[in-house]
């Protein structure tokens, strides 16, 4: 199984796909273009439409409007058993009356492949998922993690155009989940098949994905790489959903090409990065500051850093970081995370400090509550 | 060692000890009594198959004999009745299991208009007194001009057996994981293949249990059969009719055989079920 080359043709495309259940709009005008060999995630909380979208790709639902394209063919009304995609289900759905070998061979037998070839492929796939020797076991004799690997093997052995995964790690404990995340990523790279992964765990999506589509209430809020989504969220929803963020309302006082000076509602001014975009003077913006990009000072810093005065409410040692809870003069709660060795002397509960950051880490969004635009797929 | 003052309850006097002992074993005793009450008649039936009756009636113990067991089919009318009962049971079980399973699958899987009504109609024969069922069927057959005999008995048996099969299979289906069917289809199996390779093997124990139940109910059925059988004589009808004339020990032999067969069938099916689990 040689790894495929990553190319820029879409193996799966959703064009203006909408799905209604009665009056309920589950998926709203979604456009996706997923590339060959990509690890693509659909991320969002329960009810945002990500699972319904996945099921439309799998063939268990057909779209109310729009088209689902698989390798250039319109498969919107093609039943699941005729699509060359395979799914790993949330609760594995292993056939309880068959052993591991028969479970994995099921798809191959449906295609009527010769017995010897089936045997070779099944045993080869057992190797890939590190389950050699388990052929004769029944699913109820396996642990959760083992069942999950068999489910993965059962889907992969058919060499589908894309593998669809519906929150497959949800039932595992934390340590096993972390281990499986890395292993899934490794297998995906080895095998070279496109993975489409549905999850509500943003940390998981950030860890594993090449690109993420953040979904909310049936539409895609932002579609970009993990770094892009983390550093440059396109909307308030995305900024709040991914990682922790301090969101501060402000007004633009003046801008030059690279930085803007902001007027904060509680008084005071500060700097932020405009990233080449244009902002007008007087425009309302949202300043997004990630807790781990911030620093604390006991004295007023010099002029080329963004800064904000606040009082320390609490500080908690969390092992690799110290987490500070602060309150701004306007009464807003803010969070700063510092490595223990950077903790400044004198920053204890009740003291007044300056929160500082380099302008490039202060990201601006315009404070418009309406939907964010689609961001075109990155080349 | 200091003397520790024990709480009062631990100091046992004979009366308290007797109370505690009987409380511990009371439920066993009750259980034993209940079992005796249930199985005493069966025990008597089995016992009296080894009786050597002097007269025509097998009601008084005369002496041990294996005669009835060596010639179980001596009485022609009795053997014919048994054969008829078995024939009816096979046919009606087959039809009722097939139809009932399909009905159960439809009721569980799909939402359709008339679903609630169908559910109600299926359960209705289970709650209707058998005399009412029997006499209504008789009225129906007479008015439709259908001659009473084997066909009418089979129709009646299929009718009430469908209800039992549907209820049994539905109960089994309620725990069924339908995503297994989605998984099968995802792996390239169309609806037909999915049913035979995945769904059917998993609901088979429920279907077999329903079939066994239908079989037993059919052999045993008396009241409804009495109304719709016309001249035909099934095993229960023979025993009832013969009770006035003579009760040969062969009846007990047949009864014991039915009991042993049913118990071993249930035993085998539960052993198979446990092995697969």
XYZ file of C-alpha atoms in Angstrom:
656
model
C 0.000 0.000 0.000
C 2.029 2.936 -1.226
C 1.079 6.318 0.151
C -0.768 8.393 -2.431
C 0.453 11.756 -3.504
C -1.431 14.706 -2.132
C -2.987 16.424 -5.062
C -5.320 19.321 -5.308
C -8.224 17.567 -7.002
C -11.215 17.068 -4.830
C -12.054 13.487 -4.016
C -15.267 14.589 -2.296
C -17.162 17.779 -2.990
C -20.367 19.081 -1.457
C -22.074 21.723 -3.589
C -24.667 23.878 -1.874
C -25.809 20.920 0.181
C -28.851 21.460 2.377
C -30.732 18.934 4.499
C -34.087 19.389 6.125
C -35.874 17.028 8.476
C -39.440 18.256 8.298
C -39.149 21.896 9.321
C -35.766 21.511 10.964
C -32.818 22.773 8.945
C -29.955 20.470 9.844
C -27.460 21.434 7.146
C -27.597 24.838 5.503
C -25.964 25.505 2.128
C -22.673 23.774 2.819
C -19.861 23.834 0.282
C -16.870 21.594 0.894
C -14.029 20.437 -1.281
C -11.946 17.682 0.253
C -8.645 16.714 -1.304
C -7.123 13.303 -1.900
C -4.979 12.162 1.011
C -6.194 14.884 3.329
C -7.135 14.491 6.997
C -10.241 16.642 7.059
C -12.286 17.307 10.196
C -15.835 18.486 10.739
C -15.818 20.184 14.118
C -18.705 21.508 16.133
C -20.919 20.889 19.138
C -23.944 18.557 19.193
C -26.622 19.449 16.722
C -24.436 21.590 14.488
C -24.991 19.339 11.473
C -21.609 17.639 11.238
C -22.902 14.076 11.610
C -25.721 14.699 9.137
C -23.158 16.022 6.658
C -21.049 12.894 7.144
C -24.063 10.665 6.664
C -24.850 12.398 3.382
C -21.336 11.637 2.193
C -21.750 8.015 3.327
C -25.102 7.623 1.615
C -27.397 7.125 4.607
C -29.170 10.414 3.888
C -29.690 12.215 0.622
C -29.510 16.001 0.445
C -32.720 18.048 0.250
C -30.881 20.441 -2.047
C -27.478 20.463 -3.649
C -25.154 17.716 -4.809
C -22.717 15.292 -3.260
C -19.839 14.517 -5.605
C -17.550 11.527 -5.169
C -14.510 11.454 -7.466
C -16.270 13.659 -9.919
C -19.526 11.674 -10.002
C -22.808 12.905 -8.621
C -23.729 10.353 -5.977
C -26.454 12.333 -4.216
C -29.024 9.599 -4.744
C -26.749 6.596 -4.904
C -27.329 4.186 -1.978
C -24.571 3.583 0.537
C -23.731 0.117 -0.705
C -22.776 1.445 -4.090
C -20.489 4.224 -2.882
C -16.790 3.654 -2.564
C -16.559 5.193 0.887
C -16.535 3.370 4.203
C -17.464 4.459 7.692
C -16.146 3.845 11.193
C -19.162 4.175 13.473
C -19.233 5.848 16.863
C -20.028 2.617 18.675
C -18.100 0.500 16.163
C -21.138 -1.565 15.006
C -19.095 -4.763 14.796
C -21.200 -7.794 13.822
C -21.541 -9.708 17.100
C -22.210 -13.050 15.470
C -18.997 -12.987 13.411
C -15.390 -13.208 14.554
C -12.786 -10.555 13.833
C -11.694 -12.121 10.530
C -15.238 -12.383 9.188
C -16.046 -8.863 10.291
C -13.117 -7.447 8.390
C -13.682 -9.734 5.391
C -17.364 -8.747 5.120
C -16.834 -5.907 2.668
C -14.444 -7.939 0.539
C -16.827 -10.888 0.392
C -19.601 -8.578 -0.761
C -17.353 -7.681 -3.683
C -16.816 -11.391 -4.351
C -13.046 -11.238 -4.274
C -11.178 -14.583 -4.441
C -10.686 -16.323 -1.102
C -6.901 -16.187 -1.153
C -6.871 -12.471 -1.855
C -9.388 -11.836 0.904
C -7.224 -13.722 3.360
C -4.135 -11.792 2.352
C -5.821 -8.386 2.640
C -7.479 -9.148 5.967
C -4.279 -10.388 7.585
C -2.377 -7.445 6.143
C -4.892 -5.007 7.611
C -4.722 -6.729 11.002
C -1.005 -5.979 10.903
C -1.618 -2.318 10.148
C -3.889 -1.901 13.165
C -1.661 -4.054 15.390
C -4.204 -6.783 15.968
C -2.284 -9.791 14.632
C -3.485 -13.059 16.078
C -6.969 -11.857 16.931
C -8.716 -13.351 13.892
C -10.806 -15.881 15.744
C -11.952 -13.647 18.578
C -15.491 -12.413 18.836
C -16.214 -8.684 19.281
C -17.539 -9.141 22.800
C -14.188 -10.616 23.794
C -12.349 -7.424 22.857
C -11.726 -4.246 24.806
C -13.071 -0.905 23.560
C -9.776 0.084 22.010
C -9.436 -3.260 20.250
C -12.975 -3.108 18.903
C -12.208 0.306 17.531
C -9.180 -0.982 15.671
C -11.182 -3.836 14.185
C -13.817 -1.331 13.055
C -11.061 0.712 11.446
C -9.585 -2.346 9.735
C -13.003 -3.435 8.510
C -13.447 -0.110 6.757
C -9.897 0.370 5.470
C -9.498 -3.106 4.002
C -11.802 -2.105 1.143
C -9.414 0.687 0.057
C -12.221 3.254 -0.101
C -11.820 6.630 -1.759
C -12.400 8.165 1.628
C -12.752 6.903 5.179
C -15.510 8.507 7.236
C -15.101 8.520 10.997
C -17.994 9.486 13.269
C -16.502 10.485 16.653
C -14.762 7.109 16.853
C -12.723 7.913 19.966
C -15.616 9.159 22.071
C -16.016 5.991 24.103
C -12.351 5.651 25.096
C -10.632 6.957 28.221
C -8.388 9.995 27.910
C -5.012 8.324 27.742
C -6.161 5.750 25.225
C -7.770 8.506 23.203
C -4.555 10.473 22.981
C -2.655 7.349 21.938
C -5.282 6.450 19.320
C -5.257 9.988 17.908
C -1.586 9.675 17.100
C -2.029 6.171 15.786
C -4.918 7.142 13.523
C -2.846 9.978 12.119
C 0.058 7.613 11.535
C -2.145 5.049 9.799
C -3.670 7.751 7.641
C -0.231 8.886 6.526
C 0.892 5.314 5.846
C -2.161 4.289 3.908
C -2.661 7.635 2.182
C -6.462 7.468 2.179
C -8.527 10.599 2.686
C -9.981 10.711 6.206
C -13.109 12.697 6.997
C -13.358 12.965 10.757
C -16.318 14.213 12.791
C -15.677 15.389 16.341
C -16.840 17.838 18.970
C -13.425 17.853 20.655
C -11.516 20.856 19.337
C -8.228 19.669 20.776
C -8.598 16.421 18.866
C -9.365 18.254 15.649
C -6.396 20.570 16.071
C -4.070 17.657 16.744
C -5.012 15.454 13.843
C -6.312 17.523 10.958
C -4.804 19.009 7.840
C -7.884 21.186 7.543
C -10.884 21.783 9.767
C -14.414 22.906 8.936
C -15.904 24.500 12.042
C -19.681 24.079 11.910
C -22.385 25.888 13.777
C -26.163 25.516 13.352
C -25.890 23.778 10.020
C -23.401 26.047 8.271
C -19.623 26.212 8.047
C -18.180 29.065 10.100
C -14.596 28.651 8.941
C -12.710 26.188 6.779
C -8.931 26.360 7.166
C -5.848 24.703 8.618
C -5.589 24.292 12.401
C -3.002 27.080 12.699
C -5.088 29.446 10.643
C -8.213 28.729 12.656
C -6.364 29.125 15.936
C -4.443 32.291 15.115
C -6.926 33.933 12.748
C -10.464 32.862 13.664
C -12.983 34.294 11.252
C -15.778 34.875 13.735
C -16.520 35.231 17.396
C -17.984 31.731 17.451
C -14.800 30.167 16.107
C -12.615 32.212 18.464
C -14.623 31.047 21.440
C -14.984 27.454 20.324
C -11.321 26.784 19.591
C -8.967 26.985 22.491
C -9.363 29.577 25.172
C -9.628 33.205 24.224
C -9.966 36.591 25.819
C -12.395 38.616 23.727
C -12.232 42.332 24.311
C -14.523 44.838 22.623
C -12.736 47.955 21.434
C -12.879 50.772 18.936
C -10.235 51.555 16.356
C -8.558 54.857 17.168
C -6.139 54.911 14.256
C -4.401 52.476 11.940
C -1.255 52.286 9.884
C -0.505 49.414 7.508
C 0.416 46.729 10.045
C -0.961 47.731 13.419
C -3.956 49.463 14.847
C -4.281 51.476 17.998
C -7.426 50.581 19.830
C -9.499 52.492 22.282
C -10.716 50.255 25.069
C -14.145 50.914 26.608
C -12.662 51.266 30.135
C -10.218 53.865 28.917
C -6.672 53.189 27.877
C -5.252 52.407 24.508
C -3.565 49.373 23.140
C -1.972 47.882 20.010
C -3.115 45.055 17.790
C -2.206 43.469 14.489
C -4.244 44.257 11.397
C -2.721 41.486 9.339
C -2.929 43.603 6.192
C -6.676 44.046 6.410
C -8.192 47.489 6.460
C -10.026 48.870 9.435
C -11.654 52.274 9.592
C -11.149 54.666 12.409
C -14.074 54.465 14.789
C -14.969 50.896 13.772
C -16.079 48.484 16.477
C -13.792 45.503 16.727
C -13.219 42.441 18.823
C -9.683 41.923 20.099
C -8.786 38.264 20.477
C -5.964 37.436 22.874
C -4.955 33.825 23.495
C -3.996 33.291 27.153
C -0.681 31.599 26.390
C 0.508 34.433 24.101
C 0.247 36.989 26.892
C 2.707 38.158 29.498
C 2.421 39.925 32.820
C 4.382 42.943 33.997
C 4.299 44.772 37.270
C 5.281 48.064 35.567
C 3.887 49.844 32.533
C 5.606 48.398 29.471
C 7.154 50.348 26.595
C 5.134 51.612 23.647
C 5.586 48.883 21.058
C 3.744 46.219 23.031
C 0.011 45.955 23.396
C -0.962 46.287 27.000
C -3.918 46.294 29.321
C -4.171 47.052 33.009
C -5.876 44.521 35.232
C -5.998 43.226 38.795
C -5.113 39.671 39.694
C -8.033 37.693 41.080
C -6.434 34.296 41.396
C -3.474 32.244 40.253
C -3.448 28.463 40.008
C -0.475 26.174 39.440
C -1.437 23.574 36.812
C 1.813 21.729 36.350
C 3.160 22.989 33.038
C 1.526 26.400 33.300
C 0.412 28.866 35.909
C -3.089 30.077 35.155
C -3.929 33.665 36.173
C -7.494 34.884 36.498
C -7.639 38.663 36.182
C -10.237 41.350 36.051
C -10.076 44.414 33.819
C -11.134 47.866 35.055
C -14.303 47.362 32.991
C -15.123 44.279 35.027
C -14.299 41.704 32.355
C -12.722 38.387 33.403
C -9.457 37.612 31.631
C -7.152 34.601 31.615
C -3.389 34.496 31.199
C -1.308 31.313 31.138
C 2.421 31.497 31.829
C 5.140 28.891 32.221
C 6.036 28.816 35.924
C 9.526 30.286 35.344
C 8.084 33.412 33.711
C 5.876 34.218 36.620
C 6.734 37.751 37.728
C 7.437 38.498 41.369
C 4.685 40.538 42.936
C 1.888 39.130 40.813
C -0.425 37.765 43.479
C -4.110 37.964 44.217
C -5.161 41.565 44.617
C -2.166 43.162 42.928
C -2.385 45.435 39.905
C -0.480 44.245 36.855
C -0.113 44.971 33.154
C -1.078 42.261 30.676
C 1.203 42.607 27.655
C 1.461 41.059 24.234
C 3.261 41.533 20.998
C 0.954 43.178 18.448
C 1.155 40.208 16.075
C -0.620 38.089 18.686
C -3.526 40.444 19.127
C -5.990 39.437 16.444
C -8.819 41.686 15.304
C -12.279 40.787 14.159
C -14.914 43.223 13.241
C -17.635 43.027 15.813
C -20.429 42.115 13.471
C -22.748 39.452 14.928
C -23.892 38.242 11.496
C -22.506 35.113 9.877
C -18.855 34.942 8.860
C -18.108 34.542 5.162
C -16.785 31.280 3.762
C -13.034 31.377 3.491
C -11.822 29.870 0.230
C -9.804 26.642 0.515
C -6.107 27.324 0.983
C -3.937 26.354 -1.991
C -9.098 -7.979 76.884
C -11.842 -5.516 77.686
C -15.370 -6.781 77.612
C -17.193 -4.977 74.843
C -20.854 -4.366 75.420
C -22.634 -5.992 72.502
C -25.779 -4.344 71.139
C -28.919 -6.160 72.169
C -29.639 -7.711 68.768
C -26.558 -9.888 68.826
C -27.534 -11.695 72.002
C -29.605 -14.542 70.635
C -32.208 -16.326 72.653
C -33.724 -19.551 71.237
C -36.839 -17.833 69.981
C -34.856 -15.217 68.117
C -32.562 -17.841 66.694
C -35.545 -19.847 65.400
C -37.003 -16.698 63.832
C -33.790 -15.837 62.064
C -33.318 -19.390 60.808
C -36.825 -19.612 59.390
C -36.545 -16.139 57.875
C -33.424 -17.175 56.033
C -34.965 -20.316 54.615
C -38.563 -19.135 54.292
C -38.140 -18.116 50.697
C -36.567 -21.438 49.794
C -39.461 -23.251 51.453
C -41.979 -21.103 49.654
C -40.226 -21.686 46.353
C -40.191 -25.436 46.932
C -43.898 -25.456 47.746
C -44.693 -23.463 44.618
C -42.702 -25.849 42.444
C -44.379 -28.855 43.997
C -47.777 -27.306 43.354
C -46.875 -26.721 39.694
C -45.234 -30.058 39.003
C -47.340 -32.420 41.024
C -49.917 -32.871 38.246
C -47.162 -33.459 35.704
C -45.510 -35.906 38.022
C -48.769 -37.782 38.423
C -49.227 -37.899 34.655
C -45.751 -39.358 34.144
C -46.212 -41.775 37.010
C -49.511 -43.092 35.741
C -48.036 -43.853 32.320
C -46.393 -46.739 34.115
C -49.703 -47.900 35.561
C -51.397 -51.193 34.701
C -55.073 -50.299 34.981
C -57.534 -53.066 35.565
C -60.519 -51.250 34.116
C -60.944 -48.681 31.375
C -59.906 -45.711 33.461
C -56.380 -44.817 34.473
C -57.287 -43.088 37.707
C -56.284 -45.587 40.375
C -52.843 -47.032 40.797
C -52.959 -50.758 40.248
C -49.397 -51.812 39.631
C -46.199 -50.973 37.785
C -46.110 -51.942 34.125
C -44.197 -50.991 31.019
C -46.992 -52.198 28.729
C -48.169 -48.743 27.727
C -44.584 -47.711 26.861
C -43.990 -50.811 24.796
C -47.173 -50.285 22.781
C -47.750 -46.546 22.707
C -49.632 -46.644 19.407
C -51.912 -49.540 20.319
C -55.071 -47.438 20.268
C -55.677 -46.415 16.701
C -57.939 -43.447 17.373
C -55.476 -41.972 19.851
C -52.510 -42.287 17.489
C -54.486 -40.742 14.655
C -55.465 -37.849 16.867
C -51.818 -37.326 17.868
C -50.723 -37.427 14.236
C -53.361 -34.863 13.304
C -52.303 -32.556 16.119
C -48.678 -32.748 15.006
C -49.610 -32.084 11.395
C -51.664 -29.037 12.336
C -48.908 -27.822 14.640
C -46.230 -28.012 11.928
C -48.279 -26.223 9.308
C -49.606 -23.502 11.571
C -46.212 -22.922 13.212
C -44.515 -22.530 9.846
C -47.093 -20.093 8.519
C -47.500 -18.129 11.750
C -43.738 -17.796 12.293
C -43.153 -16.578 8.757
C -46.016 -14.093 8.753
C -45.501 -13.021 12.357
C -41.797 -12.323 11.883
C -42.452 -10.162 8.837
C -45.172 -8.272 10.707
C -42.888 -7.725 13.689
C -40.080 -6.406 11.480
C -42.442 -3.993 9.752
C -43.918 -2.736 13.001
C -40.528 -2.097 14.591
C -38.698 -0.660 11.621
C -41.114 1.634 9.886
C -43.542 4.355 10.791
C -46.649 4.032 8.675
C -50.251 5.010 8.886
C -52.202 2.284 10.667
C -49.236 1.184 12.736
C -50.974 1.801 16.040
C -54.116 0.068 14.781
C -52.093 -2.950 13.624
C -50.383 -3.190 16.993
C -53.758 -3.192 18.693
C -55.267 -5.782 16.372
C -52.311 -8.101 16.857
C -52.621 -8.000 20.619
C -56.401 -8.396 20.586
C -56.534 -12.208 20.221
C -54.241 -12.521 23.212
C -56.709 -10.732 25.433
C -59.924 -12.174 24.028
C -61.376 -15.208 25.816
C -60.878 -18.358 23.769
C -64.558 -19.207 23.859
C -65.308 -15.885 22.195
C -62.611 -16.489 19.580
C -63.806 -20.015 18.951
C -67.476 -19.229 18.627
C -66.794 -16.182 16.407
C -64.676 -18.281 14.080
C -67.382 -20.941 13.955
C -69.963 -18.295 13.067
C -67.645 -16.923 10.382
C -66.990 -20.313 8.809
C -70.631 -21.370 8.868
C -71.761 -18.117 7.285
C -69.075 -18.285 4.638
C -70.033 -21.827 3.822
C -66.600 -23.228 4.664
C -66.796 -26.888 5.713
C -65.293 -27.539 9.135
C -62.220 -29.734 9.224
C -58.442 -29.654 8.915
C -58.295 -26.366 6.927
C -60.440 -24.487 9.432
C -58.400 -25.761 12.361
C -55.185 -24.697 10.655
C -56.596 -21.245 9.865
C -57.667 -20.774 13.470
C -54.296 -21.874 14.818
C -52.379 -19.610 12.442
C -54.585 -16.748 13.537
C -53.839 -16.837 17.231
C -50.260 -17.987 16.751
C -49.414 -14.906 14.693
C -50.143 -12.790 17.746
C -47.793 -14.778 19.940
C -45.056 -14.769 17.325
C -45.304 -11.020 16.756
C -45.164 -10.251 20.449
C -42.179 -12.555 21.001
C -40.178 -11.365 17.990
C -40.950 -7.711 18.709
C -39.567 -8.114 22.201
C -36.405 -9.578 20.735
C -36.110 -6.792 18.171
C -36.401 -4.022 20.736
C -32.793 -4.509 21.788
C -31.499 -4.752 18.231
C -28.734 -2.401 17.157
C -29.914 -1.037 13.822
C -26.580 0.603 13.076
C -25.395 -2.924 12.289
C -27.574 -2.769 9.194
C -26.080 0.593 8.264
C -22.602 -0.869 8.738
C -23.468 -3.794 6.464
C -24.804 -1.493 3.748
C -21.787 0.760 4.087
C -19.648 -2.302 3.378
C -21.424 -3.043 0.119
C -24.320 -5.313 1.116
C -27.670 -4.362 -0.395
C -30.908 -4.692 1.584
C -31.408 -8.388 0.767
C -27.849 -9.387 1.661
C -27.896 -7.236 4.778
C -31.017 -9.013 5.983
C -29.745 -12.538 5.405
C -26.155 -12.015 6.539
C -26.634 -9.672 9.467
C -30.199 -9.135 10.648
C -31.585 -12.646 10.313
C -28.799 -14.511 12.168
C -29.116 -12.092 15.047
C -32.890 -12.322 15.423
C -32.981 -16.083 14.761
C -33.018 -17.038 18.466
C -36.109 -14.891 18.900
C -37.744 -16.450 15.859
C -36.969 -19.978 17.085
C -38.331 -19.162 20.530
C -41.495 -17.814 18.917
C -41.808 -20.929 16.758
C -41.456 -23.253 19.740
C -44.092 -21.278 21.577
C -46.448 -21.436 18.596
C -45.883 -25.184 18.248
C -46.653 -25.873 21.878
C -49.738 -23.664 21.815
C -51.027 -25.392 18.709
C -50.703 -28.931 20.062
C -52.252 -27.867 23.308
C -55.166 -25.894 21.932
C -58.570 -27.216 22.978
C -61.325 -24.665 23.193
C -60.897 -22.902 19.854
C -60.186 -26.221 18.131
C -63.337 -27.714 19.605
C -65.461 -25.064 17.914
C -63.873 -25.251 14.468
C -62.824 -28.866 14.097
C -66.080 -30.402 12.942
C -65.522 -34.169 12.761
C -61.740 -34.040 13.056
C -60.241 -35.238 16.331
C -57.042 -33.651 17.673
C -55.147 -35.012 20.638
C -56.689 -32.736 23.299
C -60.138 -33.381 21.835
C -59.542 -37.121 22.044
C -58.483 -36.979 25.673
C -61.555 -34.940 26.554
C -63.921 -37.172 24.626
C -62.287 -40.321 25.852
C -62.476 -39.211 29.455
C -66.074 -40.346 29.456
C -65.372 -43.677 27.848
C -61.882 -44.821 28.772
C -58.563 -43.302 29.754
C -55.816 -45.613 28.600
C -52.292 -45.100 29.988
C -51.187 -44.486 26.389
C -52.537 -40.971 26.864
C -50.079 -40.473 29.693
C -47.328 -41.896 27.504
C -48.119 -39.357 24.765
C -48.228 -36.559 27.298
C -44.881 -37.565 28.742
C -43.373 -37.753 25.264
C -44.601 -34.245 24.454
C -43.188 -32.994 27.742
C -39.799 -34.611 27.214
C -39.577 -33.387 23.608
C -40.486 -29.818 24.505
C -38.119 -29.663 27.447
C -35.209 -31.044 25.450
C -35.904 -28.685 22.531
C -35.864 -25.737 24.915
C -32.758 -27.110 26.581
C -30.952 -27.491 23.261
C -31.932 -24.049 22.041
C -30.779 -22.355 25.236
C -27.507 -24.287 25.157
C -26.930 -23.170 21.573
C -27.796 -19.625 22.587
C -25.294 -19.678 25.408
C -22.532 -21.106 23.250
C -22.930 -18.355 20.690
C -22.885 -15.599 23.296
